[in-house]
PDB file of C-alpha atoms and ligand atoms in Angstrom:
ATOM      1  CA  UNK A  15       0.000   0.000   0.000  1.00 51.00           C
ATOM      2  CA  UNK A  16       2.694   2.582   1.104  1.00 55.00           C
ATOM      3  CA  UNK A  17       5.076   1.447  -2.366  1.00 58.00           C
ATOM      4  CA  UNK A  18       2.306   2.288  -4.541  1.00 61.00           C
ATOM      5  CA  UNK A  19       1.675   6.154  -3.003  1.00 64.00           C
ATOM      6  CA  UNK A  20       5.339   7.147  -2.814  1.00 68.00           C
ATOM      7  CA  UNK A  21       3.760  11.211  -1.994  1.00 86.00           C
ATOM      8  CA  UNK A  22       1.811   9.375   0.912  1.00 92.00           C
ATOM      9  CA  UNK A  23       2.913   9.740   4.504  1.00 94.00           C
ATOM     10  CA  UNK A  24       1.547   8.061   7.094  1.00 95.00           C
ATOM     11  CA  UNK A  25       3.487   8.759   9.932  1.00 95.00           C
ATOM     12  CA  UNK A  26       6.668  11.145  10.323  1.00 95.00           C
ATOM     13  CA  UNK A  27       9.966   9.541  10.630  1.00 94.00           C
ATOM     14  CA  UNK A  28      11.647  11.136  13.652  1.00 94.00           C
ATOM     15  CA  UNK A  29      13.949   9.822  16.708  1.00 92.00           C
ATOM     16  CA  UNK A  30      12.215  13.616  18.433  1.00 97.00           C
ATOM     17  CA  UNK A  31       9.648  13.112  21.295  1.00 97.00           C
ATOM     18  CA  UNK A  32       7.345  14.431  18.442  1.00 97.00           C
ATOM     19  CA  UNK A  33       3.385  14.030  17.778  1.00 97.00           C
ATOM     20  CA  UNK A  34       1.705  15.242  15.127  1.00 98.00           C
ATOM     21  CA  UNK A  35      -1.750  16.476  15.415  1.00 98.00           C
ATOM     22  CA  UNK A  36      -4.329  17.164  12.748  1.00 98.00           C
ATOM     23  CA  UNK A  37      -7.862  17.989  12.895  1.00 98.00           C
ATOM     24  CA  UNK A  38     -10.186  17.712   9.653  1.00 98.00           C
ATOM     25  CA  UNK A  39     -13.560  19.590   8.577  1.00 98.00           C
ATOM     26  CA  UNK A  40     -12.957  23.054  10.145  1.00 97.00           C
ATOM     27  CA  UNK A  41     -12.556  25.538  10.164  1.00 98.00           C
ATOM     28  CA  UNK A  42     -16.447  25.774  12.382  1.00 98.00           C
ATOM     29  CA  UNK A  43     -16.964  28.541  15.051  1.00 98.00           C
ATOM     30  CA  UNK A  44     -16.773  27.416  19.105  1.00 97.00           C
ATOM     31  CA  UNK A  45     -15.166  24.173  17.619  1.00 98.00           C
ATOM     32  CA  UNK A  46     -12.226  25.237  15.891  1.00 98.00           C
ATOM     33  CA  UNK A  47     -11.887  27.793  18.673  1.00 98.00           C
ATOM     34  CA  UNK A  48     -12.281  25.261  21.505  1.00 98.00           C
ATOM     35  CA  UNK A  49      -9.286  23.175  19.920  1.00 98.00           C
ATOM     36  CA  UNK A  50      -7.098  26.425  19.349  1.00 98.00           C
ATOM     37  CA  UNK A  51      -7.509  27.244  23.221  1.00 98.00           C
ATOM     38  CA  UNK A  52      -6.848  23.844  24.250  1.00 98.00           C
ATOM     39  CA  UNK A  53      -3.381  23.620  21.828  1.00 98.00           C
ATOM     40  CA  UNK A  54      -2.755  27.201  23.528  1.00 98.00           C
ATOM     41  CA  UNK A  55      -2.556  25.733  26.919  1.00 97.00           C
ATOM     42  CA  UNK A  56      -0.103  23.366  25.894  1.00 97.00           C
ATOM     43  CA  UNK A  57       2.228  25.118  23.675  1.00 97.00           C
ATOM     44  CA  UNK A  58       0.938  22.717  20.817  1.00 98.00           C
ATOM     45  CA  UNK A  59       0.827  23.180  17.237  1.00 98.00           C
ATOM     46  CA  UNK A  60      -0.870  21.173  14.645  1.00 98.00           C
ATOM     47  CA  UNK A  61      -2.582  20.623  10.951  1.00 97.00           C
ATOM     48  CA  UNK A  62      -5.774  21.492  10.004  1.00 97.00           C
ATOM     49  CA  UNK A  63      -7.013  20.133   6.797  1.00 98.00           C
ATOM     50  CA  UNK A  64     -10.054  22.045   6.134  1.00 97.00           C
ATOM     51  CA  UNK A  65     -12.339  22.325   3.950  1.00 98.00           C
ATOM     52  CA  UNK A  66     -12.617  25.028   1.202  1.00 97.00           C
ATOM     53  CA  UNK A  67     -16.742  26.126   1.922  1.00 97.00           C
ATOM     54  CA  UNK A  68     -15.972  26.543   5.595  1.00 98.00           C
ATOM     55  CA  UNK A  69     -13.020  28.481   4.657  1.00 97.00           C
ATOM     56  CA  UNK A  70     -15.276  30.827   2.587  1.00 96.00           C
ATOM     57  CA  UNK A  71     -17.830  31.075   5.477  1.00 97.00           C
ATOM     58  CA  UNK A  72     -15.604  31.571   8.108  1.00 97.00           C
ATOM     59  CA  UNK A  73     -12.516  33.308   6.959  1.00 95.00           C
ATOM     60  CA  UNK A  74     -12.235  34.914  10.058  1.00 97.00           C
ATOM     61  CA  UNK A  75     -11.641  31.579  12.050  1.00 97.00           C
ATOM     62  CA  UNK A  76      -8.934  30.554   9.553  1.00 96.00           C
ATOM     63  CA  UNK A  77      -7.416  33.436  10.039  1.00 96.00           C
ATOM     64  CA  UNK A  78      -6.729  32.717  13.597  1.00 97.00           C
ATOM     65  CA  UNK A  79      -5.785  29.629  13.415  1.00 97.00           C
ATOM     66  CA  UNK A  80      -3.116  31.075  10.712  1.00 95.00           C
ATOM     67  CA  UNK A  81      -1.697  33.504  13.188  1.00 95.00           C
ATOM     68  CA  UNK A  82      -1.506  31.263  15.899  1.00 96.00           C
ATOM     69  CA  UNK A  83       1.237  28.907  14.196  1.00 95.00           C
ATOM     70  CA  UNK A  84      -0.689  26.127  12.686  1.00 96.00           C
ATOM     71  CA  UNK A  85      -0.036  24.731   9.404  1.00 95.00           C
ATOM     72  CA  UNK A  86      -3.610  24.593   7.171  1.00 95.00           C
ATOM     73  CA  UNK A  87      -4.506  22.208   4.448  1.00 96.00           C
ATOM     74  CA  UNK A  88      -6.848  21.274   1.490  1.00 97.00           C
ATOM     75  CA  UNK A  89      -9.334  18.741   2.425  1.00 98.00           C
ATOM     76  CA  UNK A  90     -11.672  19.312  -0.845  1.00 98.00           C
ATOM     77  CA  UNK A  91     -13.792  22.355  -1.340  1.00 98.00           C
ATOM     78  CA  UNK A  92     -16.990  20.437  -0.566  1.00 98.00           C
ATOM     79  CA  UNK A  93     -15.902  17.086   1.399  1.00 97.00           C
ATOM     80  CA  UNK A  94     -15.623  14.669  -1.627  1.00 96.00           C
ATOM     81  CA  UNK A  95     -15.406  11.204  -1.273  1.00 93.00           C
ATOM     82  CA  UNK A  96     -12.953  10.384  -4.251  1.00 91.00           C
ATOM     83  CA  UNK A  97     -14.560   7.088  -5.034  1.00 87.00           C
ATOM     84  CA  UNK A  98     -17.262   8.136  -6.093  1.00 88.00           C
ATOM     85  CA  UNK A  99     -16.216  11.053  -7.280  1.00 93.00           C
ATOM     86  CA  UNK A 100     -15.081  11.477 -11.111  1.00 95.00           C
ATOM     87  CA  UNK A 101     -11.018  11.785 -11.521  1.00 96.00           C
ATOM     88  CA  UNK A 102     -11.648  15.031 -13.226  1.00 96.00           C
ATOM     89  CA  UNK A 103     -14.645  16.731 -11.012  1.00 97.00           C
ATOM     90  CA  UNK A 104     -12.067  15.886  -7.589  1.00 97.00           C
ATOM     91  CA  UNK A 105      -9.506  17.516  -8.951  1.00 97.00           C
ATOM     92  CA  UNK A 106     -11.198  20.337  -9.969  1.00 97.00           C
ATOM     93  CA  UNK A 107     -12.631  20.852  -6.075  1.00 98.00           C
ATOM     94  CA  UNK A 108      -9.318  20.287  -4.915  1.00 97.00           C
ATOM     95  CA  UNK A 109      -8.044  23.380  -6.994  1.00 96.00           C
ATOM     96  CA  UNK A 110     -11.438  24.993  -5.702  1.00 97.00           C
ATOM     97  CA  UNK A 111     -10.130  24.995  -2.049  1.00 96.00           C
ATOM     98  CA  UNK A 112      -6.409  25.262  -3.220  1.00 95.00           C
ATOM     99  CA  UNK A 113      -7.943  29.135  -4.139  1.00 94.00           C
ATOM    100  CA  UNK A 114      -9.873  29.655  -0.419  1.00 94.00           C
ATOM    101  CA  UNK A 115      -6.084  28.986   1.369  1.00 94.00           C
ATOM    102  CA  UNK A 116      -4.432  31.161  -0.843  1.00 91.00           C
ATOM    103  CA  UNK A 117      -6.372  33.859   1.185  1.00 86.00           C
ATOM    104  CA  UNK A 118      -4.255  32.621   3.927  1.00 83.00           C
ATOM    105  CA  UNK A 119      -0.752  32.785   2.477  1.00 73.00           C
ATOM    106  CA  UNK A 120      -0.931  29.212   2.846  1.00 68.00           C
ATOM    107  CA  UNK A 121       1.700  27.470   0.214  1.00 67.00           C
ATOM    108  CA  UNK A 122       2.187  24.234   1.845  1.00 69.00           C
ATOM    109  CA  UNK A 123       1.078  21.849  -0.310  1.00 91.00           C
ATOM    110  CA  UNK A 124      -0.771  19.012   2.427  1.00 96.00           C
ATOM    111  CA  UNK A 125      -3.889  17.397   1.471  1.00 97.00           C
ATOM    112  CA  UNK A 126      -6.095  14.725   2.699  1.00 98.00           C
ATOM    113  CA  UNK A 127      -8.812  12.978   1.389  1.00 97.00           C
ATOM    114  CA  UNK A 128     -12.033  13.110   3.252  1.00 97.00           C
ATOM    115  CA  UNK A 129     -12.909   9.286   4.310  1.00 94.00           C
ATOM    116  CA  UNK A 130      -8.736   8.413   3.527  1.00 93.00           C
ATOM    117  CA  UNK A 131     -10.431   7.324   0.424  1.00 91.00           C
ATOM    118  CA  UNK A 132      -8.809   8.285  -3.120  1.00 93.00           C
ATOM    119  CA  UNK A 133      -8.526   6.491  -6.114  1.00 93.00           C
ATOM    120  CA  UNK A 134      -4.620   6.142  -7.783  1.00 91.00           C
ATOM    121  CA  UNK A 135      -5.276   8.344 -10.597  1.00 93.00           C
ATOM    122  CA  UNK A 136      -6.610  11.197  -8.205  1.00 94.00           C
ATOM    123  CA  UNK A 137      -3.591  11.034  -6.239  1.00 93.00           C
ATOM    124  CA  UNK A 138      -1.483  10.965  -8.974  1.00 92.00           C
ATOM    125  CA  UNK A 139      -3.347  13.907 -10.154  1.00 93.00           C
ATOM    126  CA  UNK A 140      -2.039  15.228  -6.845  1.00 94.00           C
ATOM    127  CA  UNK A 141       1.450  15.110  -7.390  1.00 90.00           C
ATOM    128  CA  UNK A 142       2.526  18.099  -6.178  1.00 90.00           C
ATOM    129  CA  UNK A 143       1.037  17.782  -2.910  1.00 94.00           C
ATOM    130  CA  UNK A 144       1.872  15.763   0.371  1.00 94.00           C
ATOM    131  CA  UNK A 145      -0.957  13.748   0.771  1.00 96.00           C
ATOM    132  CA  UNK A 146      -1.494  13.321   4.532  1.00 96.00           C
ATOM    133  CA  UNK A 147      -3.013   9.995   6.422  1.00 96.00           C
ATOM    134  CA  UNK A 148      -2.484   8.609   9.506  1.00 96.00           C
ATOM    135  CA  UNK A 149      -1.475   6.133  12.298  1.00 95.00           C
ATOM    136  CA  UNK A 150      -3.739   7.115  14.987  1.00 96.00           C
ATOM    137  CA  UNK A 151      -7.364   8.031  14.418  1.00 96.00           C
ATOM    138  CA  UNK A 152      -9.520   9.071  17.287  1.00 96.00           C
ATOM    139  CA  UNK A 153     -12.983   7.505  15.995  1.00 96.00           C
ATOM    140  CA  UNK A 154     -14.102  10.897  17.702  1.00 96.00           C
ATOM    141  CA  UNK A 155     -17.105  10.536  15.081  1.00 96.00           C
ATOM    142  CA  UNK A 156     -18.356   7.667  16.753  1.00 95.00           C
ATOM    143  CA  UNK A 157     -21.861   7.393  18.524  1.00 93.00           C
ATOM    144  CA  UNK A 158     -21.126   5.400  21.022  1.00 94.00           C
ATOM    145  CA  UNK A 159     -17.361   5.426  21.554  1.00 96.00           C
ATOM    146  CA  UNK A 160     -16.048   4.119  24.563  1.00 96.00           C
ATOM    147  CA  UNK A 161     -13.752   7.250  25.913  1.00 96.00           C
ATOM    148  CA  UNK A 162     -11.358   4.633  28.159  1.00 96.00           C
ATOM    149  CA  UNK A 163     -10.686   2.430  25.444  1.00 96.00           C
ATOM    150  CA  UNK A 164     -10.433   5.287  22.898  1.00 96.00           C
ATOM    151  CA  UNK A 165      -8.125   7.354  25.428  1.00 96.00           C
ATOM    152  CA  UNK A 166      -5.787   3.857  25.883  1.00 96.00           C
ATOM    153  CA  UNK A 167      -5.171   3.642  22.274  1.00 96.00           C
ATOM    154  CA  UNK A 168      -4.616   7.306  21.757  1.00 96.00           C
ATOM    155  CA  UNK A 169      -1.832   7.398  24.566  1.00 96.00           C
ATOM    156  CA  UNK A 170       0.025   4.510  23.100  1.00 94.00           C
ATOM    157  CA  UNK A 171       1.674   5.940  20.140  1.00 95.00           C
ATOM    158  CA  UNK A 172       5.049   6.060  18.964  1.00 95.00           C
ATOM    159  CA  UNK A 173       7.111   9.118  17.946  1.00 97.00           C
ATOM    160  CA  UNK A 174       6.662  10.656  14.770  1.00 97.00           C
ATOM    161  CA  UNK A 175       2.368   9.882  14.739  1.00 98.00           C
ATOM    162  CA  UNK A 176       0.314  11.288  13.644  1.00 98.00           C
ATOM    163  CA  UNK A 177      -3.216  11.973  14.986  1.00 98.00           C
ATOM    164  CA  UNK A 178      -6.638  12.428  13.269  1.00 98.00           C
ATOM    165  CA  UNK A 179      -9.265  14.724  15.334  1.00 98.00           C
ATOM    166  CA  UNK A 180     -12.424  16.493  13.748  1.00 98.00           C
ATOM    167  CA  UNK A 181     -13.163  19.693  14.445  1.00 98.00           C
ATOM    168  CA  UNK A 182     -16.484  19.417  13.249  1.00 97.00           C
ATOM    169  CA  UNK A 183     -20.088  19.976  15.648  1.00 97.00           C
ATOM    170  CA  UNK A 184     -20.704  16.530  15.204  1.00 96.00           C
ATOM    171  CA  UNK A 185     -17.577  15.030  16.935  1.00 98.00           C
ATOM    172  CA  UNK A 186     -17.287  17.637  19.420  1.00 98.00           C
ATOM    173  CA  UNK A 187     -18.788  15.485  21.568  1.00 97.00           C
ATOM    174  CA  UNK A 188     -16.358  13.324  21.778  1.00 98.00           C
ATOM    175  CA  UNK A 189     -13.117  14.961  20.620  1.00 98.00           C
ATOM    176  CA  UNK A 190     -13.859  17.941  23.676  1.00 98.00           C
ATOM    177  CA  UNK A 191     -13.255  15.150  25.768  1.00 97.00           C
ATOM    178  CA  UNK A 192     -10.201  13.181  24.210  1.00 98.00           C
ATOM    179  CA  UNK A 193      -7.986  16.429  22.950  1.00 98.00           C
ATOM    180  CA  UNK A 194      -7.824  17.567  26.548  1.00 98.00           C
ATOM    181  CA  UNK A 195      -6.158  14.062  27.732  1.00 98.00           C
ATOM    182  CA  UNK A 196      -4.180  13.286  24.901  1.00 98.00           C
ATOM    183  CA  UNK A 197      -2.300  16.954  25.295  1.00 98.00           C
ATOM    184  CA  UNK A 198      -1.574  16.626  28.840  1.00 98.00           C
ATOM    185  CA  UNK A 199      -0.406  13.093  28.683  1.00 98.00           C
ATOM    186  CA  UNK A 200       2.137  13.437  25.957  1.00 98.00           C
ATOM    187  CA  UNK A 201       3.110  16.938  27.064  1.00 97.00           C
ATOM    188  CA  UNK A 202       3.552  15.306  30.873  1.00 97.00           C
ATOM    189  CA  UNK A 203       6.127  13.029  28.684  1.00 97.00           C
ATOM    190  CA  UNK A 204       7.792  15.976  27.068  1.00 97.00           C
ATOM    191  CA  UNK A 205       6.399  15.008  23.891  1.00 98.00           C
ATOM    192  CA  UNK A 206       6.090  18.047  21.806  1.00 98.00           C
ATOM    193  CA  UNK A 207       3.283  18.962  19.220  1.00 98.00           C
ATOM    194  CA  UNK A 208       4.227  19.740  15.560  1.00 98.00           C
ATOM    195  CA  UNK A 209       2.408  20.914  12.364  1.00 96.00           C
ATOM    196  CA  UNK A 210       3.060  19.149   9.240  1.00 95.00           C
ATOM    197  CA  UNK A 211       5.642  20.369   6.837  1.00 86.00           C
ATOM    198  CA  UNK A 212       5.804  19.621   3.099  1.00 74.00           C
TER     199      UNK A 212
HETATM  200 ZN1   ZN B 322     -13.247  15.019   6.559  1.00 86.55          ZN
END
């Protein structure tokens, strides 16, 4: 799987106490905001892979998370699931939110495909981006997700990791509760938090 997307990364390779964060979906008022003052507390920085019609609604909450350090990212301008999307249409809404982050100065080239699903060709089609998954995902989308077994698997990860979060209303829930714990417990380890470079 990795040998066939050589511009995938799935985790970072580092011998660092490092951790790398990343939310997806923002940027959304209160939730976007919630995670920004709970990476403040922390020192943390991070990865947000948003998506370009929030962008365009809320340019203002972008903006701050801009100017507070953290690296932003193209995660489709309307959440497309590339397979079922055409090679051609998901490229073009890919370039669609490429434009909404050039509003933010933003020139790093990360991406990630809503659902991790892409075909080949539309990664290919990517070429000049780093195309973002992940080694720890925080199922903070789930219903009925258990919080201790969740929290367990989220505090057992190696250095270089990388984290998936939402900050989206509908895993706020969850993620409001997990974010808090997974800071302090790596940060009580002198782990530090990184955004993504290209
Ligand atoms: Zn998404």
């Amino acid at each position: 799987m990795q040998k066939m997307y050589p511009n995938f990364v799935w985790e970072v390779e580092t011998n660092k106490k490092e951790i790398f964060l990343t939310f997806d979906d923002g940027p959304v008022p209160e939730v976007t905001e919630f995670v920004l003052e709970e990476l403040k507390k922390y020192d943390a920085k991070a990865t947000f892979f948003c998506v370009g019609e929030n962008l365009k609604k809320y340019p203002d909450v972008a903006k701050q998370v801009v100017i507070e350090g953290h690296a932003i990212g193209n995660h489709t301008f309307n959440h497309l699931k590339g397979w079922r999307t055409n090679n051609h249409t998901y490229h073009q809404n890919v370039l669609k939110c490429e434009e909404q982050l050039k509003e933010f100065h933003q020139d790093k080239l990360l991406f990630r495909p809503p659902y991790g699903r892409i075909k080949r060709a539309q990664a290919k089609a990517l070429s000049n981006y780093k195309i973002v998954m992940w080694n720890r995902l925080s199922w903070d989308f789930g219903k009925n997700l258990n919080h201790k077994k969740a929290i367990h698997y989220l505090t057992d990860a190696s250095p270089g990791s990388i984290f998936v979060f939402h900050d989206n209303k509908k895993s706020f829930k969850n993620m409001s509760v997990l974010l808090p714990v997974v800071l302090k417990y790596y940060k009580e380890r002198d782990f530090e938090f990184k955004a993504l470079s290209v």
